[in-house]
GROMACS .gro file of C-alpha atoms in nm:
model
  317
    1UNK     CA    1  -0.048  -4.934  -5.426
    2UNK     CA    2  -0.125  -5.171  -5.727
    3UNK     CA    3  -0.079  -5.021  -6.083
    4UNK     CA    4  -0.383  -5.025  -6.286
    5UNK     CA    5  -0.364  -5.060  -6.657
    6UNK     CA    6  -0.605  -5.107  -6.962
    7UNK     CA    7  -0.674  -5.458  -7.106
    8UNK     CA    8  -0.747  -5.430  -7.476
    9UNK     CA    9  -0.990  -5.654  -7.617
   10UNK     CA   10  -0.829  -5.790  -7.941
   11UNK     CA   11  -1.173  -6.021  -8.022
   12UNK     CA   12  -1.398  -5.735  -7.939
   13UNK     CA   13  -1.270  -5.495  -8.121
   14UNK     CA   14  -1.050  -5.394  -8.435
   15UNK     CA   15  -0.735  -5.189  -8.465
   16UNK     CA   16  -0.843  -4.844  -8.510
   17UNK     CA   17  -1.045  -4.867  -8.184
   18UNK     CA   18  -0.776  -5.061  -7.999
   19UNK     CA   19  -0.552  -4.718  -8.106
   20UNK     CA   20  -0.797  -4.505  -7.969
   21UNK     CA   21  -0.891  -4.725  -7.660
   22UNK     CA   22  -0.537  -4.660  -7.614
   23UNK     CA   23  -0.515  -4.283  -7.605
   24UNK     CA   24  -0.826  -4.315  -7.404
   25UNK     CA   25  -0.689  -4.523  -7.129
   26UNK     CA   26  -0.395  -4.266  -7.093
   27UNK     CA   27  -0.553  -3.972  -7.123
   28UNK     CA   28  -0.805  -4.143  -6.822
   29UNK     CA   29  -0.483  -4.196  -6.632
   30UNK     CA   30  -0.422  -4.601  -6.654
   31UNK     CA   31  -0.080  -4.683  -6.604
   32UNK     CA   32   0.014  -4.967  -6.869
   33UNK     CA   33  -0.157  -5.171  -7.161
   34UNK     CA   34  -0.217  -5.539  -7.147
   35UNK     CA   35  -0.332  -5.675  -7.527
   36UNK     CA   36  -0.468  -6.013  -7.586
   37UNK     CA   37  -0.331  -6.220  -7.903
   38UNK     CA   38  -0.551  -6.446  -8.113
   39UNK     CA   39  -0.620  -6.593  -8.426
   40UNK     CA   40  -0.983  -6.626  -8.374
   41UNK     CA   41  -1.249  -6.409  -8.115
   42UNK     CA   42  -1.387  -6.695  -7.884
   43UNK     CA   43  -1.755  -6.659  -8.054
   44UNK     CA   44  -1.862  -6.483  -8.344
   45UNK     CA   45  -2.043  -6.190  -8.163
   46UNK     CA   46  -1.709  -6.071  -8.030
   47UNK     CA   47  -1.659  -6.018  -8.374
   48UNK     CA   48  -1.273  -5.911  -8.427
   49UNK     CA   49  -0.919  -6.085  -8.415
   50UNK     CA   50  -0.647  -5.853  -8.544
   51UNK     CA   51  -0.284  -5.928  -8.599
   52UNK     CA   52  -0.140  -5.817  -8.283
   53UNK     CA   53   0.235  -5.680  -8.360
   54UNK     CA   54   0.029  -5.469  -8.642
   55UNK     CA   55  -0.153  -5.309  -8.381
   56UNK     CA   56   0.172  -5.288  -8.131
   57UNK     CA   57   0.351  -5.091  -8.366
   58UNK     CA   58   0.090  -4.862  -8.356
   59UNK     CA   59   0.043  -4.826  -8.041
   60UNK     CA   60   0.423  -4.730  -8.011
   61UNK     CA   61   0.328  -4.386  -8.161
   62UNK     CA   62   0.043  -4.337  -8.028
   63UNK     CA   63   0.071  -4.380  -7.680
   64UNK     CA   64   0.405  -4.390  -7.418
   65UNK     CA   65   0.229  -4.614  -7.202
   66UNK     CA   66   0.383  -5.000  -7.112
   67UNK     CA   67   0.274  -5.261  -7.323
   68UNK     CA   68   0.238  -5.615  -7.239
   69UNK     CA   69   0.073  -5.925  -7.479
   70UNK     CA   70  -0.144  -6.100  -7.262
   71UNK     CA   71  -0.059  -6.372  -7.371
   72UNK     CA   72   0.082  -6.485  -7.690
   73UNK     CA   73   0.141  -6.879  -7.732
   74UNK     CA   74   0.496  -6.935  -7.848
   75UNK     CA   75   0.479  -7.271  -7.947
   76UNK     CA   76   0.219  -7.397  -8.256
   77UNK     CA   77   0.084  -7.147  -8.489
   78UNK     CA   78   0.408  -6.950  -8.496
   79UNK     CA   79   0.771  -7.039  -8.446
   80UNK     CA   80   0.925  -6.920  -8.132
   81UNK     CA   81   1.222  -6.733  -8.351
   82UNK     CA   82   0.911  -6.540  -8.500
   83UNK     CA   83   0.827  -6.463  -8.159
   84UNK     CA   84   1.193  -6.329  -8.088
   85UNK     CA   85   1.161  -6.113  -8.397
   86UNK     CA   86   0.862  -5.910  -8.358
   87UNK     CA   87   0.899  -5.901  -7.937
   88UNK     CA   88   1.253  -5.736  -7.982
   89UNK     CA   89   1.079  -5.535  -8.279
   90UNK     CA   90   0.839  -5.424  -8.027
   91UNK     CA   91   1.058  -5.378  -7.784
   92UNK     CA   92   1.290  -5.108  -8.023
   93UNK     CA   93   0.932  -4.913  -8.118
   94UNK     CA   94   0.840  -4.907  -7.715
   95UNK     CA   95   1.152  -4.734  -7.657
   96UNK     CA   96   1.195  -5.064  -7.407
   97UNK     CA   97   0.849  -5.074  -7.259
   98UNK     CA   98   0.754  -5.390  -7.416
   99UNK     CA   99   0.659  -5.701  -7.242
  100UNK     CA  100   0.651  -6.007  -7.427
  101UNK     CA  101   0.388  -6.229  -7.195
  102UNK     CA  102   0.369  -6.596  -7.297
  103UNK     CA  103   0.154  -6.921  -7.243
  104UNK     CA  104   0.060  -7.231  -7.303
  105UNK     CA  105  -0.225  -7.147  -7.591
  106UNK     CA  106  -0.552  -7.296  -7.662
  107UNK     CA  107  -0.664  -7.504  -7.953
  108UNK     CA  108  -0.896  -7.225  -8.072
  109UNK     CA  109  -0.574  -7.077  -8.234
  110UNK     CA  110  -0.311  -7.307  -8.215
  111UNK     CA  111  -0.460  -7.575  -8.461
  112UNK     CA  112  -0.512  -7.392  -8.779
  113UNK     CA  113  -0.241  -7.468  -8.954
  114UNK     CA  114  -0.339  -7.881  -8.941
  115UNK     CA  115  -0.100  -7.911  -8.644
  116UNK     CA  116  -0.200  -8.164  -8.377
  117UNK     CA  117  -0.297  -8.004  -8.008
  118UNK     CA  118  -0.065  -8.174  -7.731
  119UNK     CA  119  -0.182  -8.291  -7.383
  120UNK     CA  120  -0.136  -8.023  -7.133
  121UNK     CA  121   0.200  -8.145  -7.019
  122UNK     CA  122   0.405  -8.160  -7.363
  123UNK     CA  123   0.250  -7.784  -7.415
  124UNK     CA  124   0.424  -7.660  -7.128
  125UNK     CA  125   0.766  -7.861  -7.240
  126UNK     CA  126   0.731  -7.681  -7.626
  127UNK     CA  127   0.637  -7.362  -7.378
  128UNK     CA  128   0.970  -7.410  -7.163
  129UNK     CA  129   1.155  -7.470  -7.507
  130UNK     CA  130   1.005  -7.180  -7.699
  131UNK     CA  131   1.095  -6.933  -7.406
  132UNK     CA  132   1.481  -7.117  -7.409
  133UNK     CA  133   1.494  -6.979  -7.796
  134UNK     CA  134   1.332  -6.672  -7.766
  135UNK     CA  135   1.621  -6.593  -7.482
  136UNK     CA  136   1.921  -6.677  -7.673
  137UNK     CA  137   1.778  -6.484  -7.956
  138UNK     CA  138   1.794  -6.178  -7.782
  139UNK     CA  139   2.121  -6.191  -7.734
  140UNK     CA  140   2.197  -6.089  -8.082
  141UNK     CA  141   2.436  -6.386  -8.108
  142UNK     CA  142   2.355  -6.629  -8.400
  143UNK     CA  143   2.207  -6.917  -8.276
  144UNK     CA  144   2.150  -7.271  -8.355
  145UNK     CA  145   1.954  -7.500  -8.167
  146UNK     CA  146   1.840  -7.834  -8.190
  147UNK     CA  147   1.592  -7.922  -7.966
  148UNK     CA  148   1.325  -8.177  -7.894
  149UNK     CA  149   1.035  -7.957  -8.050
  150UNK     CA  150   1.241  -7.652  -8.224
  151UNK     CA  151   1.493  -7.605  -8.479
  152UNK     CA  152   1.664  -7.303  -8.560
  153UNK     CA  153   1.974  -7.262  -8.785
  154UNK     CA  154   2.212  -7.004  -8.834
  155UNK     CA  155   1.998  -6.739  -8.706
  156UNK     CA  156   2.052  -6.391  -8.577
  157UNK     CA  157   1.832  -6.095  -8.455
  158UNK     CA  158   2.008  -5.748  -8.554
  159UNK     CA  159   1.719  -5.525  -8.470
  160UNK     CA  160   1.749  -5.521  -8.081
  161UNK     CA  161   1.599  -5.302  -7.771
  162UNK     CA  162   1.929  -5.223  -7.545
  163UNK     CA  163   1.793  -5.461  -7.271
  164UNK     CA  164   1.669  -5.833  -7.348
  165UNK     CA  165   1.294  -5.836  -7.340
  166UNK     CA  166   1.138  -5.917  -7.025
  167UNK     CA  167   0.929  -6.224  -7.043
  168UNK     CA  168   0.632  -6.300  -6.828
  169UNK     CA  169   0.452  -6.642  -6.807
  170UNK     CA  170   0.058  -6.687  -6.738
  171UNK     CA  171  -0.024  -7.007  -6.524
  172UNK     CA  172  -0.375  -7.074  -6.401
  173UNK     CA  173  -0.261  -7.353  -6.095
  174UNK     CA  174  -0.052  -7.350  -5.837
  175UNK     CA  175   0.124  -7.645  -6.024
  176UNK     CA  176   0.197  -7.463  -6.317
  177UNK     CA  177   0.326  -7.139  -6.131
  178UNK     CA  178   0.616  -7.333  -5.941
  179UNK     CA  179   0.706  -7.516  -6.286
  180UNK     CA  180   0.704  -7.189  -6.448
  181UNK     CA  181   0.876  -6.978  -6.169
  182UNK     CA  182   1.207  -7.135  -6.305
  183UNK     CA  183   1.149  -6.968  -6.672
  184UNK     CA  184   0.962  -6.615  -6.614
  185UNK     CA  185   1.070  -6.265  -6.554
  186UNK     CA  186   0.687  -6.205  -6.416
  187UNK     CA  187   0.420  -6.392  -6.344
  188UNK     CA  188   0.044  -6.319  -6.526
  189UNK     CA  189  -0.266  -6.483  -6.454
  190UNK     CA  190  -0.653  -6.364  -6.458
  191UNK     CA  191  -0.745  -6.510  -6.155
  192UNK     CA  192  -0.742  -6.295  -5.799
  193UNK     CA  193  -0.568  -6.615  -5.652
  194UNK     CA  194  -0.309  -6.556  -5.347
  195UNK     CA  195  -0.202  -6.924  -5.372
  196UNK     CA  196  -0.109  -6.849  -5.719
  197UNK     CA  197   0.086  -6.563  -5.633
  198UNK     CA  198   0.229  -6.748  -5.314
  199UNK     CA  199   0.324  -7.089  -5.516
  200UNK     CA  200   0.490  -6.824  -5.784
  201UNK     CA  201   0.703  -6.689  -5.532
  202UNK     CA  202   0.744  -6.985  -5.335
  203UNK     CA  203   0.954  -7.190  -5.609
  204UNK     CA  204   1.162  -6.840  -5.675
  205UNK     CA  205   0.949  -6.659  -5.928
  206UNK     CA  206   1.072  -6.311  -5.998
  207UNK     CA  207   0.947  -6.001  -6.121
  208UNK     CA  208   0.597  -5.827  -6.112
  209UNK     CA  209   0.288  -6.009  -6.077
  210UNK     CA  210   0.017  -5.932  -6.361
  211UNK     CA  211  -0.328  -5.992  -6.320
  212UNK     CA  212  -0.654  -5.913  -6.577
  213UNK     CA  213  -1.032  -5.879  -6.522
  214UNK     CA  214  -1.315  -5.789  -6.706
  215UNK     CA  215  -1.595  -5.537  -6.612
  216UNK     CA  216  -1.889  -5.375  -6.805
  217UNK     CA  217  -1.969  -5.014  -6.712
  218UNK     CA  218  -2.341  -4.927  -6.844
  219UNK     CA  219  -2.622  -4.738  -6.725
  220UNK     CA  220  -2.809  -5.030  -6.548
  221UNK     CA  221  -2.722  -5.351  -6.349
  222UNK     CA  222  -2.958  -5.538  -6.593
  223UNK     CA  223  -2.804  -5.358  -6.927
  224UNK     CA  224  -2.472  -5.438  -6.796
  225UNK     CA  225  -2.524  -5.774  -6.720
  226UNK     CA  226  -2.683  -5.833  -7.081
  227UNK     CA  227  -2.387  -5.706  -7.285
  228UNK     CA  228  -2.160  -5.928  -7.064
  229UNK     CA  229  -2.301  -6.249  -7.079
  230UNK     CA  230  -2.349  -6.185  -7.463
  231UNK     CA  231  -1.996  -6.130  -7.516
  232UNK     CA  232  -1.821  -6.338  -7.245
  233UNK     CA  233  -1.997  -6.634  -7.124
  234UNK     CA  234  -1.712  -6.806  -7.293
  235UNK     CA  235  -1.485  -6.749  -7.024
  236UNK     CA  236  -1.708  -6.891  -6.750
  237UNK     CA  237  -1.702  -7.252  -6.937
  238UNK     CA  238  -1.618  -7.486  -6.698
  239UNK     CA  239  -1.316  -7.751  -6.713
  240UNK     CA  240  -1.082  -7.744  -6.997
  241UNK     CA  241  -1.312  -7.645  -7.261
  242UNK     CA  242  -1.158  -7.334  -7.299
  243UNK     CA  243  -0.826  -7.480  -7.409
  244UNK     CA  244  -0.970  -7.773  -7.641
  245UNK     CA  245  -1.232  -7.631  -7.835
  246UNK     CA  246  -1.130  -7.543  -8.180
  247UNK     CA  247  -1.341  -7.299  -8.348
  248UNK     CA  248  -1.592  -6.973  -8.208
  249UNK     CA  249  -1.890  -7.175  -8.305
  250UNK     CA  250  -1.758  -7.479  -8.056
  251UNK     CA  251  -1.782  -7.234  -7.824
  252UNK     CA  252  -2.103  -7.054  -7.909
  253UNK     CA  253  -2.248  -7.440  -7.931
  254UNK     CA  254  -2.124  -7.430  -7.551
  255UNK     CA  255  -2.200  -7.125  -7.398
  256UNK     CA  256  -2.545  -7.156  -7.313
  257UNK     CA  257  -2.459  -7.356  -7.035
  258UNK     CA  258  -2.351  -7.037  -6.829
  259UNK     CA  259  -2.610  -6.806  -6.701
  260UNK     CA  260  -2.629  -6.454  -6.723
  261UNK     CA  261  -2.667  -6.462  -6.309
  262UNK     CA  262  -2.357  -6.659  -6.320
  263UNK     CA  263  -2.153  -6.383  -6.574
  264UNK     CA  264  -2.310  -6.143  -6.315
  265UNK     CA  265  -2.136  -6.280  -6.030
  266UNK     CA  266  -1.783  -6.311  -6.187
  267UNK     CA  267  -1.777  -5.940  -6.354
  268UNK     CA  268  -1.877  -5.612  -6.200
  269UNK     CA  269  -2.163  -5.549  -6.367
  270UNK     CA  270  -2.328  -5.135  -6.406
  271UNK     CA  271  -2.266  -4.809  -6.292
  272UNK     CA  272  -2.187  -4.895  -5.912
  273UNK     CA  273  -1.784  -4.731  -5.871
  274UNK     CA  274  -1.727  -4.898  -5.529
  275UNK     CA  275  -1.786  -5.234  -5.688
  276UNK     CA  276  -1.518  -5.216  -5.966
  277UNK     CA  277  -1.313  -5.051  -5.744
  278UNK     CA  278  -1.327  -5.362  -5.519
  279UNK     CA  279  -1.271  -5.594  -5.780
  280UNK     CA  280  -0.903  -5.424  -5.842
  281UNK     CA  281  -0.850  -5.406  -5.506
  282UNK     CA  282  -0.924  -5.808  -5.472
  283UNK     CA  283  -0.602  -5.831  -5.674
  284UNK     CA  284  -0.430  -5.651  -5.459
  285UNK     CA  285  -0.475  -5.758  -5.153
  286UNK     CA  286  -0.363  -6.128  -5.307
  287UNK     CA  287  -0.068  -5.979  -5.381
  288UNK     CA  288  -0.058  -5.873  -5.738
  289UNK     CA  289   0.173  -5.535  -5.852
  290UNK     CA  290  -0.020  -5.473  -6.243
  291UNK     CA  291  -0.369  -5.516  -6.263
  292UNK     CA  292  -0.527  -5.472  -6.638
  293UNK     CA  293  -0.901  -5.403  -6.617
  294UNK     CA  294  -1.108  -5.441  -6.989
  295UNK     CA  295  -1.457  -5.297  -7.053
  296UNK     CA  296  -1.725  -5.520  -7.208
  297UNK     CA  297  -1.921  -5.386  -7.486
  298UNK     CA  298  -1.946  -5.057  -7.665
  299UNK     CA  299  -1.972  -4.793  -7.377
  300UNK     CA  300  -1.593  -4.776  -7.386
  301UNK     CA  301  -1.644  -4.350  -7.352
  302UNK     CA  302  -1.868  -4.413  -7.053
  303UNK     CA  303  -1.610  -4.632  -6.907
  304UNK     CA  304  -1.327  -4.421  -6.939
  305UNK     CA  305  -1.501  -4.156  -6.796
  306UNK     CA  306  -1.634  -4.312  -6.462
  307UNK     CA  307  -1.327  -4.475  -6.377
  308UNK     CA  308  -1.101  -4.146  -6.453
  309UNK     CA  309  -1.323  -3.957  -6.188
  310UNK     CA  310  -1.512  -4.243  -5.981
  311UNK     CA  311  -1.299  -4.587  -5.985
  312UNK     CA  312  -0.927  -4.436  -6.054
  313UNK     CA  313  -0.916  -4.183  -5.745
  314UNK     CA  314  -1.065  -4.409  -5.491
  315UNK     CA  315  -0.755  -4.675  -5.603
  316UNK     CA  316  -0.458  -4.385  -5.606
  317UNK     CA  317  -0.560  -4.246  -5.262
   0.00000   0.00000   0.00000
């Protein structure tokens, strides 16, 4: 049976609740922590963007569940030896159950620093790259390289886990999962996509598969579907515009193109157990091992309790 985890909502909320979300999830019997990383919430009403190794570390004492960023970009706003340093940091507070998951970015984070955003392609080179230094890193050998988007001199990491952090890659076509099969210890995406999985494995991916949905627990359908659409039309924009646009009020400029029926029809919406229980089981049946479900809005108490004795027991047989 798939292992389900607790995604933690890095724009929605700030660390203190992500700490106690944390001890929540456990406590409600979730196997394993996903945590997004961004510079910026997609829209202002999400309202939060902390740094995520701060909150890792605490997390590390707090709970001794497995934690995996979902996903941090590698490649622009921060160095991919930066990367190496606070995964294996991570890593050594986790006691070793640290996943460092990686991608590709978006521009919403990637281009405050004045750096240009590449064309698909080249961002999957500098990703390829980045995950090249990142591994020889964690060695604990020094390490030079010279490469065609990263330099690193006479560096070493001293403060190592005992096993080189495992590193997962998120892909969102069946192109991108065979070019990143070659690269990843595990494969992430949010999509319930079988041809995902299957074009993973078919070009020799290894490892777990990850997956990651959204759901909003409420009293009602209709308050449900409200607080959802409010907070996360953003991820129903259609195309590329979730890579390209650059700041949360792009996006809240963009948003009203999605309806609230069409929100509705993407994330299991009110108080009905059978139908977030179906949405995990979606993943499943495509194939994935992890899936990381997050709760939408402020009922994260009434979450936590419905799926510890509605949603949780109808998944663990």
């Amino acid at each position: 049976m798939v292992s389900v985890g607790y995604f933690l909502s890095s724009e929605e909320h700030g660390p203190r609740e992500l700490v106690e979300q944390a001890k929540k999830a456990e406590q409600a019997g979730f196997e394993r922590l996903w945590i997004s990383d961004h510079f910026h919430p997609w829209t202002g009403e999400q309202g939060n963007s902390p740094f995520v190794w701060s909150v890792i570390g605490a997390l590390s004492q707090a709970v001794s569940l497995p934690i995996t960023t979902a996903v941090t970009c590698p490649t622009v706003r921060i160095h991919p030896a930066i990367i190496a340093q606070a995964a294996a940091t991570a890593a050594v507070q986790c006691e070793g159950r640290f996943v460092l998951g990686v991608g590709s970015g978006e521009a919403l984070n990637e281009h405050i620093l004045g750096d240009p955003w590449p064309p698909g392609s080249r961002r999957l080179e500098m990703l390829e790259e980045a995950v090249e230094v990142i591994r020889k890193l964690h060695t604990g050998e020094q390490v030079t390289h010279y490469g065609k988007h990263y330099t690193v001199e006479q560096a070493r990491i001293y403060t190592l886990p005992e096993q080189p952090v495992p590193i997962y890659v998120s892909a969102f076509g069946p192109k991108t999962a065979r070019r990143i099969a070659k690269i990843a210890d595990g494969f992430a995406t949010v999509m319930p996509d079988g041809e995902l999985v299957h074009s993973y494995r078919e070009a020799g991916g290894r490892g777990p598969i990850q997956g990651g949905f959204k759901v909003c627990w409420a009293d009602s359908a209709e308050q449900a579907r409200e607080t959802a659409h409010r907070l996360w039309a953003s991820d129903l924009l259609p195309g590329s515009l979730g890579r390209i646009l650059p700041t949360p009020r792009d996006f809240e400029q963009a948003v009203p193109v999605v309806t609230e029926e069409q929100v509705a029809g993407q994330i299991p919406c009110g108080p009905d157990a059978d139908a977030h229980a179906q949405a995990v089981r979606q993943f499943a049946d495509a194939g994935f091992d992890e899936v990381y479900v997050s709760q939408i809005g402020p009922e994260q108490d009434k979450f936590f309790d419905a799926w510890s004795s509605k949603v949780l027991p109808q998944l663990t047989g």
